[in-house]
JSON list of C-alpha atoms in Angstrom, two decimals:
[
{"chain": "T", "resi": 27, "resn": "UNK", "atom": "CA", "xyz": [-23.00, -20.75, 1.83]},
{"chain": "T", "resi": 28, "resn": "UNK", "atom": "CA", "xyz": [-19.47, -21.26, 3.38]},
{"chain": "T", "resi": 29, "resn": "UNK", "atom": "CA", "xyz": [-16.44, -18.59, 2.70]},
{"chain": "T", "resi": 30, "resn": "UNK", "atom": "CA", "xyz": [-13.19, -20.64, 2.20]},
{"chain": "T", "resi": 31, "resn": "UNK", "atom": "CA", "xyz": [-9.68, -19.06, 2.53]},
{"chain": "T", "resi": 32, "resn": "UNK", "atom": "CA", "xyz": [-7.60, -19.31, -0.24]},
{"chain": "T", "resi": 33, "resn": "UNK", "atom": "CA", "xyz": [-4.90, -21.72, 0.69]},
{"chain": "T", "resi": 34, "resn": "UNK", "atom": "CA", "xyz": [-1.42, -19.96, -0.38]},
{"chain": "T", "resi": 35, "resn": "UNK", "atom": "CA", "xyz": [-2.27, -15.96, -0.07]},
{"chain": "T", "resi": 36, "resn": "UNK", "atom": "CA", "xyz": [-5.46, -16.74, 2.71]},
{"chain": "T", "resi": 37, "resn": "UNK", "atom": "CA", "xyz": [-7.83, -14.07, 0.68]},
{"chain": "T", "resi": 38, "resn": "UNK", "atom": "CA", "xyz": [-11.54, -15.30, 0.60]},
{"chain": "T", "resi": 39, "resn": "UNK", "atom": "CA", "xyz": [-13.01, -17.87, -2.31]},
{"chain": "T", "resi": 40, "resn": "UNK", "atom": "CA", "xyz": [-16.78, -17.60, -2.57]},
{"chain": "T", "resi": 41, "resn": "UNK", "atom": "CA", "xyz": [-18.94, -19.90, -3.47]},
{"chain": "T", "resi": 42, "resn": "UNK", "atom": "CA", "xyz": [-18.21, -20.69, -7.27]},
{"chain": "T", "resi": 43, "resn": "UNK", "atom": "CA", "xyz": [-14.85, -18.95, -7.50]},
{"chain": "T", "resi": 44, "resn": "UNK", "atom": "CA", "xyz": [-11.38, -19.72, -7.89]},
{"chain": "T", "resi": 45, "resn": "UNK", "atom": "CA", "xyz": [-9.66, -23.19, -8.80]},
{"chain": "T", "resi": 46, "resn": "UNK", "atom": "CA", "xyz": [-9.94, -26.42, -6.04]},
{"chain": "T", "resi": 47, "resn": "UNK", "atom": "CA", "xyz": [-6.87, -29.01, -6.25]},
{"chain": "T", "resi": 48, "resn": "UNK", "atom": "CA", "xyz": [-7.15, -32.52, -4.48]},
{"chain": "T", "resi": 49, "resn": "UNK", "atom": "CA", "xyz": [-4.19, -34.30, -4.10]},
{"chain": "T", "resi": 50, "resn": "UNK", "atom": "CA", "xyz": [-4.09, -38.05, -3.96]},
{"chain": "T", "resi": 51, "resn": "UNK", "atom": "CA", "xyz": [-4.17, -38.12, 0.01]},
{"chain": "T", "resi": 52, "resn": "UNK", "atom": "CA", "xyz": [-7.42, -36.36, -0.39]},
{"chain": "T", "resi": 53, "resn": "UNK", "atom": "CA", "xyz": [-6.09, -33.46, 0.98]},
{"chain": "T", "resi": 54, "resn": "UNK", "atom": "CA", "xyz": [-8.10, -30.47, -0.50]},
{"chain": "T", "resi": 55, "resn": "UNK", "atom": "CA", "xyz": [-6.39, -27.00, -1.83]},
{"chain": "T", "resi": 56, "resn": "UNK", "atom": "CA", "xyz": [-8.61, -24.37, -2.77]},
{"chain": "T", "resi": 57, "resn": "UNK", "atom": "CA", "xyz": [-7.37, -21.10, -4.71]},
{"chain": "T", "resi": 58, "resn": "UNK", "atom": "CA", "xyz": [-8.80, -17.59, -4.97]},
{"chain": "T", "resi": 59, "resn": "UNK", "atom": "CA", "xyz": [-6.82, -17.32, -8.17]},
{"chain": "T", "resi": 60, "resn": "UNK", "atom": "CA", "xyz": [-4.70, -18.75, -11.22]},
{"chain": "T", "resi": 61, "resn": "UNK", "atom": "CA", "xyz": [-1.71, -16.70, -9.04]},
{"chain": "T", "resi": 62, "resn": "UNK", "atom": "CA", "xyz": [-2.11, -18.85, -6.48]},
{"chain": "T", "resi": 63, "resn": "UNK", "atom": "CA", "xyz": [-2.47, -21.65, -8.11]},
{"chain": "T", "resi": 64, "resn": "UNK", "atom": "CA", "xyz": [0.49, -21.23, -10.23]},
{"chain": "T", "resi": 65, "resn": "UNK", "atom": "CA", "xyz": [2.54, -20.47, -7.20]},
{"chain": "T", "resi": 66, "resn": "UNK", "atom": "CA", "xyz": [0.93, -23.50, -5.16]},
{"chain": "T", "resi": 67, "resn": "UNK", "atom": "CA", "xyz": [2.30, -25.72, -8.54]},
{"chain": "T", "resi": 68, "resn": "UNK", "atom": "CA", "xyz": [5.81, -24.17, -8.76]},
{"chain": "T", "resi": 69, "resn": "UNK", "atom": "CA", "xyz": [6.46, -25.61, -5.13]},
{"chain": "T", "resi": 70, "resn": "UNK", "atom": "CA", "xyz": [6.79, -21.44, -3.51]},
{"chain": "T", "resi": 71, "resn": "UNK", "atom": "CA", "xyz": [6.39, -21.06, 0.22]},
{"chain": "T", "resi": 72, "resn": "UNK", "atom": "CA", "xyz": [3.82, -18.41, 1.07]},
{"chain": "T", "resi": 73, "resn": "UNK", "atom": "CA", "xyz": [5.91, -17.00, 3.92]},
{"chain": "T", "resi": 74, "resn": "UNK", "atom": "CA", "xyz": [8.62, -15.97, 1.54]},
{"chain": "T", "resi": 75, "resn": "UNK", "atom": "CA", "xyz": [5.98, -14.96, -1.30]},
{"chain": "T", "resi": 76, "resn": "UNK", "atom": "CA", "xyz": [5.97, -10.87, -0.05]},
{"chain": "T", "resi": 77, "resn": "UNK", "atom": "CA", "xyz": [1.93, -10.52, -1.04]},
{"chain": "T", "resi": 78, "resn": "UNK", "atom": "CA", "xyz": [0.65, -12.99, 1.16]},
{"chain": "T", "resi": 79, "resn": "UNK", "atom": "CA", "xyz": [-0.74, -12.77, 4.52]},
{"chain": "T", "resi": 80, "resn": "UNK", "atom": "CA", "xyz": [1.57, -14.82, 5.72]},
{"chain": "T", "resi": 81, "resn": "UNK", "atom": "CA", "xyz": [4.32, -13.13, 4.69]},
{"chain": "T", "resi": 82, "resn": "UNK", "atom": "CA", "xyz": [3.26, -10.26, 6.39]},
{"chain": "T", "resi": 83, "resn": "UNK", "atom": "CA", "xyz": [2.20, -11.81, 9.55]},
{"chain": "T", "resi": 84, "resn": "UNK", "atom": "CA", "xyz": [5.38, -13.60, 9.93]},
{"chain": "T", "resi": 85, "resn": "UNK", "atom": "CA", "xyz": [7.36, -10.07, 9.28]},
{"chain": "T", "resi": 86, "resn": "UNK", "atom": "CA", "xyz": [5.31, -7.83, 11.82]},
{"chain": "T", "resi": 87, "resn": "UNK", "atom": "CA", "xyz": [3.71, -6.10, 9.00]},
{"chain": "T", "resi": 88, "resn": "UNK", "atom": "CA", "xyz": [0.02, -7.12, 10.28]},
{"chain": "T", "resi": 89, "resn": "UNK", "atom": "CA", "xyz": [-1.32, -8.43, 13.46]},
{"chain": "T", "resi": 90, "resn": "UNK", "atom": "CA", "xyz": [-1.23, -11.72, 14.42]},
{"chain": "T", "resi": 91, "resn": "UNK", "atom": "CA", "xyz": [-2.07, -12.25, 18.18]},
{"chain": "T", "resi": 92, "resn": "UNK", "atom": "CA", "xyz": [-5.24, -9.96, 18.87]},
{"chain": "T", "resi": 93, "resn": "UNK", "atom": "CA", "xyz": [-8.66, -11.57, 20.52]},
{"chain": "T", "resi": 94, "resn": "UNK", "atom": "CA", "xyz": [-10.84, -10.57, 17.69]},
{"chain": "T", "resi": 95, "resn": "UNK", "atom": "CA", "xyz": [-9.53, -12.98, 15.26]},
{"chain": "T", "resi": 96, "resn": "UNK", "atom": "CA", "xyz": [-11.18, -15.60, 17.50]},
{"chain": "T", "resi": 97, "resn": "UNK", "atom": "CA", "xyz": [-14.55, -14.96, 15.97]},
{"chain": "T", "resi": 98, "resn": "UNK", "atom": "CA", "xyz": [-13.37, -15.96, 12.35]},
{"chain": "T", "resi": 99, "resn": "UNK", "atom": "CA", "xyz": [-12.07, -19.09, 13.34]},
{"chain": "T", "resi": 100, "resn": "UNK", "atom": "CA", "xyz": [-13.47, -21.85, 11.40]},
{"chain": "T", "resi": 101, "resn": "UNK", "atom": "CA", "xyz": [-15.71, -24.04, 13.55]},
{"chain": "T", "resi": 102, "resn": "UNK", "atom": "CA", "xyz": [-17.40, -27.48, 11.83]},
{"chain": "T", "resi": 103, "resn": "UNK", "atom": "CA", "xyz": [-19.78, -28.30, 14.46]},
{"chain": "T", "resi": 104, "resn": "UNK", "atom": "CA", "xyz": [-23.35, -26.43, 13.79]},
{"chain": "T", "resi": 105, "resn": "UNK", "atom": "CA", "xyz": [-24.93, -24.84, 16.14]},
{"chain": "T", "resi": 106, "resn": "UNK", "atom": "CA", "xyz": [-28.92, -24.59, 16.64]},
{"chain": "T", "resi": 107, "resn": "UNK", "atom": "CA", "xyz": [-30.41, -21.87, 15.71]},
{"chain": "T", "resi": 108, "resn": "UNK", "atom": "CA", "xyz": [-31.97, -19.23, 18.05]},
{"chain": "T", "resi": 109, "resn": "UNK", "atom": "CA", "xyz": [-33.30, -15.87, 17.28]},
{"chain": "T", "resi": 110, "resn": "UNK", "atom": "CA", "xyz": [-32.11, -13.91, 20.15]},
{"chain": "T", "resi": 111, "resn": "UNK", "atom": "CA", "xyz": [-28.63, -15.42, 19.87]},
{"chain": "T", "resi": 112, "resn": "UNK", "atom": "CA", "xyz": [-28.28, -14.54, 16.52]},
{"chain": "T", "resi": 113, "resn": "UNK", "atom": "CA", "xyz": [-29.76, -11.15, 16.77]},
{"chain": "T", "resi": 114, "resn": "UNK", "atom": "CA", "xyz": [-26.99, -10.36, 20.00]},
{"chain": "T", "resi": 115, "resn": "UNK", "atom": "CA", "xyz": [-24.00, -12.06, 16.93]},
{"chain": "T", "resi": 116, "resn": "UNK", "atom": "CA", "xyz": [-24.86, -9.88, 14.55]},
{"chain": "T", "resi": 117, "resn": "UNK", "atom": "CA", "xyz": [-24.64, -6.78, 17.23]},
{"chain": "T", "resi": 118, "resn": "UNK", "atom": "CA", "xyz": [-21.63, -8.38, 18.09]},
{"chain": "T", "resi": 119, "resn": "UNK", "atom": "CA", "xyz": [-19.90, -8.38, 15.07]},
{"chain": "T", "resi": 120, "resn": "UNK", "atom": "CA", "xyz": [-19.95, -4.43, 14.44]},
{"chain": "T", "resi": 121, "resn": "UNK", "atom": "CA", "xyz": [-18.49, -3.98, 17.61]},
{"chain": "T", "resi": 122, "resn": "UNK", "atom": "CA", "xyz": [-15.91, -6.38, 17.28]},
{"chain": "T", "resi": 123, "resn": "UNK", "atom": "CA", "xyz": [-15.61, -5.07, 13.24]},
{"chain": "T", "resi": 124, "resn": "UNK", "atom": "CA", "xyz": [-14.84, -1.68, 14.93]},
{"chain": "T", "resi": 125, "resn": "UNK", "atom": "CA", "xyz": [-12.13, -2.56, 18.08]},
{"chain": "T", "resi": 126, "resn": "UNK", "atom": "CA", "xyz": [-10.74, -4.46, 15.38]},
{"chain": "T", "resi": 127, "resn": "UNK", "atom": "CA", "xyz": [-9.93, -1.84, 12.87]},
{"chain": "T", "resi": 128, "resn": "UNK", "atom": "CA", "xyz": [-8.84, 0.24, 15.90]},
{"chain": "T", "resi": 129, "resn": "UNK", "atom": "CA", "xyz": [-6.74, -1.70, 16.90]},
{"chain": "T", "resi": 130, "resn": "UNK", "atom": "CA", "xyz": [-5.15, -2.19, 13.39]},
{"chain": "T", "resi": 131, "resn": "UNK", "atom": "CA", "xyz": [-4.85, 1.34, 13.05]},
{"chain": "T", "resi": 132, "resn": "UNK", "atom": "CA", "xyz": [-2.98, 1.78, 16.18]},
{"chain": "T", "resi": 133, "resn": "UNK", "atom": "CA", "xyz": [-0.29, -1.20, 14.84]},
{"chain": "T", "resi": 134, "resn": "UNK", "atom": "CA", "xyz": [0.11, 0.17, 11.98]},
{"chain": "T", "resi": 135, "resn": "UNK", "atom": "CA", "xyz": [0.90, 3.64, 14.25]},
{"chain": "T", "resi": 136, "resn": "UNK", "atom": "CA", "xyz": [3.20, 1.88, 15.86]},
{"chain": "T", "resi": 137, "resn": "UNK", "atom": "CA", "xyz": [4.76, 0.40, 12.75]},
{"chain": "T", "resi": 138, "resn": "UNK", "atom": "CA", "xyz": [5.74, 4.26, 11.06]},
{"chain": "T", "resi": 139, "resn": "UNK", "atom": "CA", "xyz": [7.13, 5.64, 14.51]},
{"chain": "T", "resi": 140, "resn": "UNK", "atom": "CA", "xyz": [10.64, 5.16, 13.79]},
{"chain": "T", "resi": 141, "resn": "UNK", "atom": "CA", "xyz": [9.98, 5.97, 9.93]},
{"chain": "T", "resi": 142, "resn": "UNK", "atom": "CA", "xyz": [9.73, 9.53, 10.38]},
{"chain": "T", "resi": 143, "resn": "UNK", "atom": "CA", "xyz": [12.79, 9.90, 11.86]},
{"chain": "T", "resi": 144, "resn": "UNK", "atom": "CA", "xyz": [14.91, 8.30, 9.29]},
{"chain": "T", "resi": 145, "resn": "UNK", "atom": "CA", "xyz": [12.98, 10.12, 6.56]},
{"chain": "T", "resi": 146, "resn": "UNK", "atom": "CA", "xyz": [14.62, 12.98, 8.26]},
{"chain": "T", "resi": 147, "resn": "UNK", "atom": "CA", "xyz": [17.98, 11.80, 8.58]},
{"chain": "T", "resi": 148, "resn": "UNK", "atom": "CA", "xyz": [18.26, 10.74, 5.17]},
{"chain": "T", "resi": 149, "resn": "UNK", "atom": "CA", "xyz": [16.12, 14.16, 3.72]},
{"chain": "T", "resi": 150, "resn": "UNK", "atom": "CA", "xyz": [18.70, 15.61, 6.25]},
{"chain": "T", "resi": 151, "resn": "UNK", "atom": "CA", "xyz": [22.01, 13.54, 4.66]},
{"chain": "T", "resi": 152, "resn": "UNK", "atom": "CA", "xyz": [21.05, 14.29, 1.07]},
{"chain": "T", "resi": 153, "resn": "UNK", "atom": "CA", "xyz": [20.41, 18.24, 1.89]},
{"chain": "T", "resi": 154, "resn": "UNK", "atom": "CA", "xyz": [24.01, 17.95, 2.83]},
{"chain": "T", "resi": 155, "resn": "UNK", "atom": "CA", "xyz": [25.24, 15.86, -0.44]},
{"chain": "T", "resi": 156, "resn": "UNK", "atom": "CA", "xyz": [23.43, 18.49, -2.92]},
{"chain": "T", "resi": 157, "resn": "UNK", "atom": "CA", "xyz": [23.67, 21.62, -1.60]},
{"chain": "T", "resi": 158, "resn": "UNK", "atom": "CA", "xyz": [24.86, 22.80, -4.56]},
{"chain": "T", "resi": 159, "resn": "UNK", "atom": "CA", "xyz": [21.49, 22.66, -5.97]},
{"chain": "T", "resi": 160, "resn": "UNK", "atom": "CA", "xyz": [19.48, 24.81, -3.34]},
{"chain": "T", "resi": 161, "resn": "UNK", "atom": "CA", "xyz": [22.49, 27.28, -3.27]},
{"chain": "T", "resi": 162, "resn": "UNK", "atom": "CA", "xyz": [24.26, 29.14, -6.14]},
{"chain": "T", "resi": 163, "resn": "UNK", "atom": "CA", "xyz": [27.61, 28.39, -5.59]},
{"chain": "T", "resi": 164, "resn": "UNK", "atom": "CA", "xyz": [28.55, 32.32, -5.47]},
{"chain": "T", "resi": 165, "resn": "UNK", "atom": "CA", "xyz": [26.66, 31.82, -2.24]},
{"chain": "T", "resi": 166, "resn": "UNK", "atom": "CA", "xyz": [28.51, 28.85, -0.90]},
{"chain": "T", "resi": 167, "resn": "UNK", "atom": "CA", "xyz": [31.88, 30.49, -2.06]},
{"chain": "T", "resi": 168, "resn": "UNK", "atom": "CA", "xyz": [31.30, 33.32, 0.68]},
{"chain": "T", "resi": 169, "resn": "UNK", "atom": "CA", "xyz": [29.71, 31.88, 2.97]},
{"chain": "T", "resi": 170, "resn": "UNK", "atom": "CA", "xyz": [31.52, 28.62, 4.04]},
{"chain": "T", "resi": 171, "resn": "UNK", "atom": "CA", "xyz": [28.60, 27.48, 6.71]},
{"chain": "T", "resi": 172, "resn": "UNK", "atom": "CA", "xyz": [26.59, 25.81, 3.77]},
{"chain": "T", "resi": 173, "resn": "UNK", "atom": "CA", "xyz": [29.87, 23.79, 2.73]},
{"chain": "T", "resi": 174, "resn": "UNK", "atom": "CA", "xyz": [30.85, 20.42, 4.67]},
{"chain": "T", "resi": 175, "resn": "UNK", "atom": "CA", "xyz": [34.65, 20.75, 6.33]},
{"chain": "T", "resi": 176, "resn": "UNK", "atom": "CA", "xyz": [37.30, 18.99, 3.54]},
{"chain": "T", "resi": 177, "resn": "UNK", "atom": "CA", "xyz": [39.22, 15.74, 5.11]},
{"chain": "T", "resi": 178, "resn": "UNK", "atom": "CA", "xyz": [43.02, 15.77, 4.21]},
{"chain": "T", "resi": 179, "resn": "UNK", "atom": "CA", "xyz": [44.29, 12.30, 3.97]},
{"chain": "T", "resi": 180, "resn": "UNK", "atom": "CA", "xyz": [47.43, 11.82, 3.71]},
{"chain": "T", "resi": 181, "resn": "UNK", "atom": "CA", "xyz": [49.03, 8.72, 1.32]},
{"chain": "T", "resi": 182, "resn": "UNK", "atom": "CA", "xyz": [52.86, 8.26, 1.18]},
{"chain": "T", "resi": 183, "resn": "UNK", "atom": "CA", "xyz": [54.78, 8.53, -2.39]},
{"chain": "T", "resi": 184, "resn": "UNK", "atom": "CA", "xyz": [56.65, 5.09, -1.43]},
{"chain": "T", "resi": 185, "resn": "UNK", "atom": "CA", "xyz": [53.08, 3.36, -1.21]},
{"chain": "T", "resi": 186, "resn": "UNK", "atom": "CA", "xyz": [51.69, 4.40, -4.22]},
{"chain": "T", "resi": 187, "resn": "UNK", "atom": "CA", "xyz": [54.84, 3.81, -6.19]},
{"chain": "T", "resi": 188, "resn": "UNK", "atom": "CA", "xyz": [54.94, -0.08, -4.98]},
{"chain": "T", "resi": 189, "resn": "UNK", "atom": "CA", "xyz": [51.11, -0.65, -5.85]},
{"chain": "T", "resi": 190, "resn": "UNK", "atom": "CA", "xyz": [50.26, -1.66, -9.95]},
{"chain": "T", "resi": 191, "resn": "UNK", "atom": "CA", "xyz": [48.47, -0.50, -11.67]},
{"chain": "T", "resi": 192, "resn": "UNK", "atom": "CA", "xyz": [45.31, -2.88, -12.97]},
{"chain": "T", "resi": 193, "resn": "UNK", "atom": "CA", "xyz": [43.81, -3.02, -16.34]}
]
């Protein structure tokens, strides 16, 4: 049984599933879905798709130089089979399963650092815009700390006179 990888989002297609196009080069497309395949036929580039993998490799939003993903490369050459080497691959694949999700947990760390600072800057911003909300404005009316100073600009008669009006 072989897992294939979709060819425009790069999800898995079992065995059975999803839609196979060959074009006339021989060249062989395989599809996890009819969303794909629609996409594939209305000539869209993946990278600029915003679901795809490779959309979100190409935009830092997932990893996309780490060791681990040496392991799932595709390799056609088969290789004999021995019982102690698979037994040691198959211990070897939980522990690289779990450095791997570690280590995608830590990018994705490293991805919301510098969100939780603008949350507060723009929590901070609209405070600021609608205090009027939070405070009766008895309370803002006395106490002038809440308020946001008033900028006096000053525009000439002359300059407004010579400007039109538009409709």
């Amino acid at each position: 049984m072989r897992i294939e990888k979709c060819w425009f989002c790069s999800s898995t297609v079992y065995p059975g599933h999803g839609i196979q196009f060959v074009r006339n080069d021989a060249k062989i497309f395989r599809f996890c879905r009819s969303k794909c395949h629609k996409n594939f036929k209305m000539k869209r580039n993946p990278r600029k798709v915003k679901w795809t993998k490779a959309y979100r490799r190409l935009h830092g939003k997932d990893m996309t130089q780490d060791s681990t993903f040496e392991f799932e490369r595709k390799r056609n050459r088969p290789e004999r089979y021995d019982r102690n080497l698979t037994e040691n691959t198959l211990k070897a694949i939980k522990t690289i399963d779990k450095v791997r999700s570690r280590r995608e947990a830590k990018h994705i760390e490293t991805r919301k650092k510098g969100k939780k600072a603008q949350l507060m800057r723009e929590a901070v911003k609209e405070l600021e815009q609608s205090i009027s909300l939070v405070k009766a404005p008895s309370v803002l009316k006395e106490d002038k700390s809440y308020t946001l100073p008033k900028i006096k600009v000053k525009v000439s008669q002359a300059e407004a006179k010579n400007q039109p009006m538009e409709e």
